[in-house]
């Protein structure tokens, strides 16, 4: 028989609600990473109020996986957000949402006396391709700057393995190209903690902060600490601000903005990272010789890989293994990096996708004396055929893939990382053949190999079975089941949305584009082919987002193309949200009027219930079939 619960536990269970993650003023709460992104601006507002500042928040972005449920979570939390003066306004598309967030930092340009708050902090969200679309906005807004009590975080949901995207993507390089410092939380708690730091850095350095999230973290759940004062922010004492400061102003010439960003704002950001030690050693000892450096999911996988090899923290210290956790992957703060690298013979950089940390690490250590400079490896090792034992990296050999250590494509797993660590430890002599450490590692690797062989055997047994893999298909009753079919002898082009699945169906659908480019490849094909006509599938969500411009381009080019605007009045693939923000959504008649104003030659409404349009205000010449 179970023992009775303590009285304080019974009282807690009697009062607990699903809203606690937003309503509790402090303590612990259970939430997902997406819900942490909802709670984060509330924490910022509470921190500002405690500091005697009356601030507000603004959130905007576009629906899309892996942050596909964020807008729904924000709508559900609307009363809690409103109580903290936080406004949520979705954007028609990603770049317009980012532009709206940029506007929150331009409130100082408004007439004197019109300000209702001391500052407005902003948050933009979108998936990786949406971040790509926003590069122009990010660059302009980051050059312009932020306000001392505002600040902006751009949160990108990355899909490293193209699970819900037409291409695998990572936003680190895009944020870097736009000059945004890049935060990479490793768990739900760090979404809150690093989020607070991201706004503080944005305010201090006058830059936008980027935050990279991936499905394994943002869609996980955990019990987290939600005390507004949990994060202690240290203002750097070793950085001298330039005359006039680093914040947004007007007028502000482009070259002045550039000089301020290059010469001051990035170094202010580095000073903030350094003062708050956002990158730090997690495992270290006095005689370390081998270093591991990782961030985000790769950090979690590295910890698991060490455990899989039988290398707990005490064993790592005994062998001389140091582990460095990076919270801000760009720009990589040099002083903290040098402290990590001091005394090491070799460093293994563990990061998914293309190198971000590895290149910076090599840059920072390049001019160290050769007798103290550690060897730095990441995606590739030195190889047995490296001339003189020196390997210059991926560009120095005709076939670098033969020296792959940690792949750049797809993602990494604890098993892949464990093999790389074991390989390097043996190479360095830290796990000599015949030693207990080597035997323990080999035993763990043998288990991993056996699991992989078993999975491979299962794949071979089921490869001929239709039950082995269920092909994605349209939902029952979806209009795309019929609307994506084309007349015999015709072909269609696809784009982004549910109709993308027509590519592997019997629909004569070939080729696709990025979101908003549907059908435009025909503009480049038509002058060079005898094919007279093609169809282009275009979802109503994409049409509202940016697809209308694709139709405008086809009309401007004068090509013979039929657009099928596949209407289901929902962003069906990423949450089922309605199209547009009007209560009535984005109706067929609204689309009709928009298309006619663009100058389409012929417009037909095709429906399995044509009687619905009896008495409707149809434009002249528009037929219903």
XYZ file of C-alpha atoms in Angstrom:
625
model
C 0.000 0.000 0.000
C 1.314 3.435 -0.912
C 2.181 5.775 1.907
C 0.005 8.914 2.165
C 1.348 12.014 0.497
C 2.720 14.793 2.708
C 0.281 17.598 3.440
C 2.200 20.209 1.443
C 2.204 17.911 -1.616
C -1.563 17.347 -1.312
C -2.159 21.089 -1.088
C -0.010 21.668 -4.168
C -1.889 19.016 -6.148
C -5.216 20.541 -5.142
C -4.252 23.921 -6.558
C -2.195 22.993 -9.640
C -3.583 24.048 -13.061
C -2.453 23.839 -16.661
C -2.029 27.623 -16.607
C 0.639 27.468 -13.891
C 3.387 27.675 -16.523
C 2.153 31.200 -17.276
C 0.385 32.215 -14.059
C 2.863 31.262 -11.331
C 4.910 34.244 -10.210
C 7.919 32.111 -9.246
C 9.011 28.599 -8.424
C 8.852 25.607 -10.729
C 6.579 24.852 -13.664
C 6.356 22.121 -16.263
C 6.394 23.351 -19.848
C 7.571 22.620 -23.366
C 10.195 24.621 -25.185
C 7.477 26.335 -27.227
C 5.661 27.292 -24.037
C 8.941 28.578 -22.614
C 9.083 30.969 -25.574
C 5.622 32.165 -24.513
C 6.708 32.638 -20.888
C 10.002 34.322 -21.815
C 8.597 37.806 -22.676
C 6.512 37.721 -19.487
C 9.700 37.173 -17.493
C 11.352 40.078 -19.284
C 8.464 42.393 -18.501
C 8.535 41.312 -14.823
C 12.282 41.921 -14.627
C 11.873 45.397 -16.116
C 9.061 46.242 -13.697
C 11.267 45.168 -10.795
C 13.936 47.538 -12.139
C 11.421 50.399 -12.138
C 10.868 50.459 -15.907
C 7.517 50.412 -17.658
C 8.145 48.308 -20.772
C 5.998 46.356 -23.207
C 6.593 43.466 -25.605
C 5.773 42.735 -29.235
C 5.861 39.326 -30.951
C 5.483 38.662 -34.653
C 6.390 35.902 -37.058
C 4.960 33.388 -39.488
C 3.369 30.008 -38.953
C 5.680 27.158 -39.755
C 7.262 24.022 -38.384
C 9.356 23.423 -36.259
C 7.804 26.468 -34.522
C 4.426 25.630 -36.011
C 2.518 25.630 -32.719
C 4.070 28.781 -31.264
C 1.360 31.099 -32.548
C -1.344 28.777 -31.204
C 0.332 28.743 -27.799
C 0.504 32.541 -27.889
C -3.215 32.827 -28.689
C -4.070 30.504 -25.798
C -1.926 32.586 -23.444
C -3.403 35.897 -24.641
C -4.863 36.940 -21.221
C -1.497 36.352 -19.540
C 0.347 38.244 -22.275
C -2.073 41.173 -22.191
C -1.631 41.471 -18.434
C 2.075 42.055 -19.082
C 1.504 44.526 -21.980
C 2.720 42.025 -24.571
C 1.140 42.225 -28.035
C 1.113 39.289 -30.452
C 0.513 40.200 -34.099
C 1.327 37.528 -36.720
C 2.871 38.667 -39.982
C 1.569 38.005 -43.486
C 5.024 36.562 -44.108
C 8.346 36.377 -42.293
C 10.018 39.531 -43.596
C 6.981 41.714 -42.926
C 6.811 40.282 -39.406
C 10.498 41.138 -38.927
C 9.865 44.641 -40.263
C 7.064 45.108 -37.730
C 9.429 44.035 -34.947
C 11.999 46.501 -36.298
C 9.336 49.160 -35.854
C 9.325 48.641 -32.092
C 12.891 49.971 -31.989
C 11.901 53.052 -34.026
C 9.416 54.402 -31.499
C 11.939 57.079 -30.578
C 11.292 58.666 -33.975
C 7.639 59.285 -32.995
C 6.459 62.726 -31.825
C 7.659 63.700 -28.337
C 5.203 62.806 -25.628
C 3.529 60.033 -27.636
C 5.428 57.195 -25.964
C 3.357 55.037 -23.640
C 6.304 52.934 -22.448
C 9.970 53.302 -21.622
C 10.768 50.750 -24.319
C 9.348 47.818 -26.266
C 11.244 44.535 -26.521
C 10.562 42.500 -29.631
C 10.614 38.832 -30.609
C 10.520 37.508 -34.182
C 10.003 33.817 -34.919
C 10.083 31.621 -38.005
C 11.569 28.465 -39.420
C 14.979 28.351 -41.096
C 13.793 29.201 -44.652
C 11.833 32.086 -43.133
C 15.030 33.395 -41.589
C 16.638 33.207 -45.039
C 13.819 35.363 -46.416
C 14.462 37.974 -43.713
C 18.153 38.573 -44.391
C 17.500 42.030 -45.827
C 15.389 43.069 -42.830
C 17.835 41.562 -40.331
C 20.776 43.409 -41.868
C 19.018 46.776 -42.003
C 17.505 46.500 -38.529
C 20.745 45.268 -36.970
C 22.724 48.079 -38.538
C 20.174 50.581 -37.239
C 20.255 49.137 -33.725
C 18.027 48.745 -30.701
C 16.905 50.907 -27.789
C 18.300 50.718 -24.223
C 14.989 49.360 -22.839
C 13.866 47.560 -25.983
C 15.984 44.928 -27.655
C 15.097 42.171 -30.123
C 15.485 38.393 -30.319
C 15.057 36.596 -33.658
C 14.159 32.949 -32.967
C 14.703 30.498 -35.818
C 13.376 26.951 -35.787
C 15.961 24.856 -37.622
C 15.322 21.497 -39.268
C 18.678 19.737 -39.549
C 17.314 16.595 -41.195
C 14.560 18.083 -43.413
C 11.905 16.303 -41.365
C 9.250 18.898 -42.154
C 11.012 20.925 -44.841
C 11.981 20.617 -48.494
C 15.637 21.241 -47.574
C 17.715 20.752 -44.447
C 18.717 24.095 -42.970
C 20.644 25.825 -40.216
C 20.340 29.495 -39.346
C 23.730 30.039 -37.690
C 25.406 31.162 -40.887
C 22.507 33.410 -41.894
C 22.486 35.139 -38.499
C 26.249 35.525 -38.700
C 26.032 37.016 -42.210
C 23.530 39.558 -40.888
C 25.705 40.325 -37.845
C 23.388 38.901 -35.165
C 25.060 37.180 -32.189
C 23.759 33.595 -32.116
C 22.464 31.960 -28.929
C 21.894 28.179 -28.938
C 20.015 26.834 -25.883
C 20.543 23.174 -25.020
C 17.326 22.606 -23.049
C 14.034 24.189 -22.028
C 15.548 25.981 -19.018
C 18.150 27.584 -21.253
C 15.438 28.921 -23.574
C 14.403 31.063 -20.604
C 17.869 31.793 -19.211
C 19.653 32.485 -22.490
C 16.560 34.316 -23.727
C 16.899 36.822 -20.882
C 20.593 37.179 -21.696
C 19.775 37.607 -25.402
C 17.552 40.607 -24.689
C 20.080 42.034 -22.228
C 22.880 41.701 -24.789
C 20.664 43.270 -27.458
C 20.007 46.252 -25.225
C 23.601 46.619 -24.113
C 25.308 46.218 -27.491
C 22.603 47.747 -29.699
C 22.298 44.627 -31.868
C 19.566 42.119 -32.589
C 20.185 38.742 -30.952
C 19.604 35.534 -32.896
C 18.445 32.360 -31.187
C 18.716 28.974 -32.857
C 16.266 26.252 -31.810
C 15.756 22.736 -33.120
C 12.937 20.254 -32.730
C 14.684 18.028 -30.183
C 14.899 20.970 -27.781
C 11.987 23.277 -28.509
C 9.463 20.417 -28.626
C 10.761 18.708 -25.482
C 9.276 19.358 -22.041
C 10.802 19.788 -18.612
C 10.281 21.227 -15.164
C 11.992 24.621 -15.096
C 12.657 27.472 -12.689
C 10.596 30.539 -13.581
C 11.736 33.067 -10.993
C 12.057 36.427 -12.782
C 15.254 37.186 -10.856
C 16.890 33.821 -11.551
C 19.293 35.220 -14.189
C 21.896 37.631 -12.834
C 23.111 40.044 -15.491
C 26.563 41.591 -15.241
C 27.291 44.775 -17.189
C 30.846 44.625 -18.594
C 33.380 46.801 -16.836
C 36.148 46.380 -19.405
C 34.388 47.911 -22.424
C 34.324 51.610 -23.249
C 31.225 52.708 -25.144
C 31.857 55.123 -28.051
C 30.672 58.746 -27.978
C 26.954 58.748 -28.703
C 26.573 55.133 -27.649
C 25.554 52.152 -29.778
C 21.792 52.509 -29.978
C 19.391 53.446 -32.768
C 19.164 57.089 -33.756
C 17.902 59.401 -36.507
C 19.312 60.607 -38.814
C 21.910 57.880 -39.214
C 23.993 57.557 -42.384
C 24.611 54.014 -43.738
C 28.391 54.168 -43.392
C 28.079 55.481 -39.847
C 25.857 52.506 -39.035
C 28.359 50.122 -40.579
C 31.303 51.595 -38.688
C 29.418 51.469 -35.398
C 28.490 47.800 -35.954
C 31.945 46.676 -37.077
C 34.014 48.742 -34.655
C 31.858 48.854 -31.533
C 28.648 46.855 -31.317
C 30.125 43.403 -31.962
C 32.862 44.046 -29.402
C 30.264 45.214 -26.905
C 28.432 41.918 -27.506
C 31.654 39.980 -26.910
C 32.243 41.931 -23.697
C 28.768 40.927 -22.526
C 29.389 37.246 -23.296
C 32.711 37.438 -21.468
C 31.353 39.226 -18.396
C 28.468 36.775 -18.011
C 30.538 33.712 -18.952
C 27.932 32.421 -21.371
C 30.608 30.002 -22.645
C 32.218 27.943 -19.890
C 34.060 24.766 -18.953
C 31.713 22.107 -17.638
C 34.319 19.407 -17.005
C 37.921 20.355 -16.287
C 40.992 19.223 -14.403
C 44.512 20.481 -13.705
C 46.224 18.238 -16.282
C 43.798 18.196 -19.219
C 45.196 17.401 -22.656
C 42.083 16.673 -24.773
C 39.281 19.199 -25.166
C 35.704 18.890 -26.405
C 33.699 21.980 -27.344
C 29.990 21.875 -28.236
C 26.712 23.773 -28.030
C 22.976 23.098 -28.087
C 21.895 19.599 -29.066
C 25.480 18.642 -29.923
C 26.454 19.391 -26.312
C 23.711 17.076 -25.029
C 24.778 14.361 -27.464
C 28.417 14.778 -26.440
C 27.540 14.259 -22.775
C 25.621 11.128 -23.754
C 28.491 9.910 -25.934
C 30.905 10.224 -23.004
C 28.575 8.203 -20.804
C 28.135 5.614 -23.562
C 31.911 5.207 -23.576
C 31.985 4.751 -19.812
C 33.579 8.173 -19.320
C 31.860 9.847 -16.398
C 33.096 13.198 -15.040
C 35.618 11.687 -12.643
C 37.041 9.462 -15.390
C 37.268 12.436 -17.752
C 39.241 14.383 -15.144
C 41.513 11.417 -14.531
C 42.217 10.984 -18.256
C 42.606 14.723 -18.882
C 39.396 15.407 -20.861
C 38.002 18.942 -20.728
C 34.482 19.856 -21.919
C 33.527 23.401 -22.925
C 29.886 24.411 -23.390
C 29.130 27.298 -25.755
C 25.971 29.342 -25.229
C 26.760 31.971 -27.915
C 28.162 30.259 -31.002
C 28.907 33.507 -32.882
C 30.884 35.578 -32.301
C 32.951 33.145 -30.258
C 34.397 35.068 -27.312
C 38.198 34.741 -27.519
C 39.238 35.109 -23.871
C 36.941 32.327 -22.675
C 38.079 30.217 -25.617
C 41.742 30.743 -24.787
C 41.106 29.764 -21.152
C 39.500 26.569 -22.409
C 42.322 25.806 -24.877
C 45.176 26.538 -22.456
C 47.352 23.449 -21.931
C 45.443 21.194 -24.322
C 47.162 19.130 -27.007
C 44.025 18.629 -29.093
C 40.481 19.987 -29.358
C 37.561 18.202 -31.006
C 34.756 20.538 -32.099
C 31.375 18.811 -31.998
C 28.697 20.703 -33.923
C 25.943 19.702 -36.294
C 25.829 20.842 -39.923
C 28.426 23.224 -41.375
C 31.202 24.587 -39.200
C 30.573 27.698 -37.135
C 32.593 27.180 -33.953
C 35.429 25.245 -35.625
C 36.398 28.026 -38.038
C 36.361 30.656 -35.301
C 38.411 28.474 -32.971
C 41.090 27.979 -35.599
C 41.129 31.718 -36.292
C 41.569 32.562 -32.598
C 44.347 30.017 -32.013
C 46.188 30.400 -35.312
C 48.850 32.803 -34.054
C 49.623 30.924 -30.864
C 53.147 29.539 -30.632
C 53.359 26.127 -32.248
C 54.599 24.544 -29.015
C 51.454 25.592 -27.110
C 48.848 25.705 -29.878
C 46.499 22.680 -29.707
C 45.540 20.725 -32.782
C 41.930 21.493 -33.747
C 39.741 18.885 -35.423
C 36.048 18.774 -36.182
C 34.530 17.630 -39.420
C 37.775 15.967 -40.541
C 40.800 14.338 -38.974
C 44.383 14.635 -40.183
C 44.379 11.327 -42.060
C 47.224 8.847 -42.369
C 48.418 10.361 -45.631
C 48.669 13.969 -44.443
C 52.036 15.318 -45.546
C 54.370 15.703 -42.608
C 51.526 14.906 -40.219
C 49.856 18.261 -40.952
C 46.333 18.552 -42.302
C 44.966 21.926 -43.345
C 41.302 21.021 -43.228
C 38.599 20.218 -45.729
C 39.945 22.419 -48.560
C 43.528 21.166 -48.514
C 43.043 17.672 -49.968
C 41.390 16.526 -53.195
C 39.105 14.114 -51.328
C 38.564 15.342 -47.773
C 35.527 13.094 -47.247
C 37.905 10.155 -46.848
C 39.017 11.849 -43.615
C 35.521 12.565 -42.284
C 35.372 12.546 -38.502
C 32.012 14.180 -37.735
C 29.800 14.596 -40.767
C 28.376 17.967 -41.827
C 25.307 16.576 -43.581
C 22.167 15.387 -41.768
C 22.667 15.415 -37.985
C 24.894 13.868 -35.347
C 24.041 11.198 -32.816
C 25.688 10.135 -29.561
C 26.912 7.005 -31.374
C 28.682 8.992 -34.114
C 30.222 11.319 -31.546
C 31.288 8.417 -29.326
C 33.179 6.811 -32.195
C 34.952 10.080 -32.988
C 35.940 10.623 -29.354
C 37.218 7.061 -28.999
C 39.220 7.417 -32.201
C 40.932 10.584 -30.982
C 41.577 9.306 -27.450
C 43.341 6.261 -28.872
C 45.285 8.430 -31.313
C 46.460 10.626 -28.436
C 47.412 7.624 -26.307
C 44.885 8.457 -23.582
C 43.204 5.093 -24.080
C 46.055 2.711 -24.885
C 45.310 -0.725 -26.216
C 44.984 -3.177 -23.353
C 44.114 -0.530 -20.772
C 40.909 -0.685 -18.750
C 39.712 2.530 -20.398
C 40.268 1.182 -23.915
C 38.574 -2.107 -23.040
C 35.574 -0.305 -21.572
C 35.255 1.967 -24.609
C 35.593 -0.973 -27.010
C 32.879 -2.831 -25.141
C 30.508 0.132 -25.452
C 31.359 0.596 -29.130
C 30.688 -3.094 -29.733
C 27.192 -2.640 -28.282
C 26.598 0.340 -30.576
C 27.823 -1.653 -33.568
C 25.555 -4.560 -32.683
C 22.544 -2.262 -32.461
C 23.341 -0.785 -35.865
C 23.749 -4.240 -37.417
C 20.405 -5.280 -35.956
C 18.711 -2.206 -37.391
C 20.351 -2.796 -40.769
C 19.167 -6.401 -40.771
C 15.650 -5.226 -39.921
C 15.767 -2.760 -42.803
C 16.825 -5.528 -45.200
C 14.027 -7.822 -44.018
C 11.353 -5.173 -44.382
C 12.656 -3.342 -47.459
C 10.381 -5.345 -49.741
C 7.350 -5.000 -47.518
C 4.795 -2.305 -48.211
C 4.103 -2.145 -44.499
C 7.676 -1.074 -43.742
C 7.053 2.565 -44.581
C 3.776 4.413 -44.941
C 3.942 6.933 -47.753
C 2.543 10.335 -46.725
C -0.734 11.103 -48.487
C -3.518 13.667 -48.440
C -5.936 13.510 -45.543
C -9.304 11.856 -46.160
C -11.691 14.407 -47.619
C -8.926 16.865 -48.530
C -9.707 18.714 -51.776
C -6.110 18.158 -52.886
C -7.012 14.504 -53.507
C -8.682 15.609 -56.732
C -7.542 19.182 -57.316
C -3.922 18.174 -57.938
C -4.834 15.933 -60.886
C -4.113 17.279 -64.376
C -5.473 16.339 -67.833
C -3.689 13.517 -69.609
C -0.624 14.786 -71.433
C -0.212 17.805 -69.125
C 2.163 18.350 -66.251
C 2.172 20.459 -63.116
C 4.778 22.202 -60.990
C 4.706 22.076 -57.198
C 5.728 24.416 -54.403
C 5.518 24.530 -50.626
C 2.515 23.090 -48.830
C 0.464 19.909 -48.633
C 0.323 19.693 -52.429
C 4.092 19.072 -52.370
C 3.137 15.451 -51.733
C 1.795 15.263 -55.285
C 5.429 14.928 -56.368
C 5.428 11.234 -55.413
C 1.834 10.535 -56.479
C 0.358 9.724 -59.888
C -0.258 13.424 -60.597
C 2.313 14.233 -63.339
C 3.822 16.795 -60.965
C 7.516 17.493 -61.523
C 9.785 19.986 -59.793
C 9.130 22.470 -57.002
C 10.245 25.882 -55.795
C 10.769 27.809 -52.613
C 7.719 29.317 -50.935
C 6.306 32.061 -53.124
C 8.034 30.993 -56.353
C 5.394 28.541 -57.535
C 5.151 28.357 -61.318
C 7.899 30.916 -61.937
C 10.381 28.309 -63.290
C 8.102 28.224 -66.335
C 9.084 31.843 -67.037
C 12.629 30.608 -67.577
C 11.586 27.471 -69.478
C 8.860 28.642 -71.854
C 11.062 30.552 -74.341
C 13.199 27.451 -74.924
C 10.665 24.659 -75.317
C 7.906 23.561 -77.661
C 5.731 22.623 -74.696
C 2.781 25.038 -74.917
C 1.435 25.101 -71.361
C 1.887 23.910 -67.750
C -0.095 23.931 -64.531
C 1.220 25.258 -61.229
C -0.177 24.197 -57.850
C -0.329 26.986 -55.293
C -1.815 26.622 -51.819
C -4.025 29.392 -50.474
C -1.715 29.822 -47.472
C 1.276 30.370 -49.738
C -0.822 32.637 -51.978
C -1.534 34.901 -48.989
C 2.102 34.700 -47.844
C 3.848 35.611 -51.101
C 2.436 33.504 -53.935
C 0.480 36.371 -55.448
C 3.841 37.802 -56.556
C 4.573 34.581 -58.458
C 1.319 35.035 -60.373
C 2.210 38.680 -60.991
C 5.569 37.557 -62.437
C 3.908 35.034 -64.766
C 1.505 37.695 -65.995
C 4.311 40.207 -66.476
C 6.263 37.645 -68.522
C 3.235 36.782 -70.637
C 3.671 33.005 -70.304
C 0.899 30.477 -70.835
C 0.331 28.896 -67.420
C -2.681 27.844 -65.377
C -2.441 28.362 -61.636
C -4.488 26.067 -59.451
C -4.998 27.904 -56.174
C -5.794 25.003 -53.869
C -8.212 26.407 -51.333
C -8.880 24.821 -47.951
C -8.950 27.957 -45.760
C -6.204 26.709 -43.427
C -2.438 26.534 -43.084
C -3.009 22.811 -43.058
C 0.530 21.465 -42.859
C 1.754 23.439 -39.858
C -1.115 23.685 -37.428
C -4.386 24.279 -39.278
C -4.416 28.040 -38.631
C -6.817 30.148 -40.674
C -5.499 32.147 -43.605
C -5.054 35.780 -42.679
C -6.069 37.523 -39.488
C -9.584 38.619 -40.427
C -12.360 36.782 -38.579
C -13.705 35.499 -41.913
C -10.294 34.294 -43.066
C -9.213 34.808 -46.665
C -12.193 33.913 -48.811
C -12.483 32.626 -52.366
C -14.147 35.872 -53.426
C -11.302 37.935 -51.988
C -8.818 35.839 -53.985
C -11.009 36.237 -57.074
C -10.960 40.010 -56.847
C -7.210 40.100 -56.189
C -6.455 37.925 -59.204
C -8.656 39.939 -61.534
C -6.945 43.135 -60.423
C -3.608 41.492 -61.287
C -4.811 40.945 -64.849
C -5.335 37.189 -65.207
C -6.738 36.247 -68.608
C -9.335 33.760 -67.373
C -10.569 32.815 -63.918
C -12.712 29.804 -63.020
C -13.896 28.677 -59.578
C -13.938 24.881 -59.403
C -15.895 23.306 -56.538
C -17.472 19.990 -55.609
C -20.373 22.112 -54.352
C -20.930 24.743 -57.067
C -24.354 25.524 -55.615
C -22.594 27.347 -52.771
C -21.904 30.211 -55.156
C -25.503 30.828 -56.224
C -26.204 34.464 -55.527
C -22.556 35.195 -54.708
C -21.067 38.479 -55.893
C -19.062 36.949 -58.726
C -17.145 39.245 -61.036
C -18.203 39.406 -64.669
C -16.829 36.521 -66.716
C -16.006 34.322 -63.713
C -17.523 30.870 -64.073
C -18.241 28.270 -61.393
C -17.802 24.622 -62.356
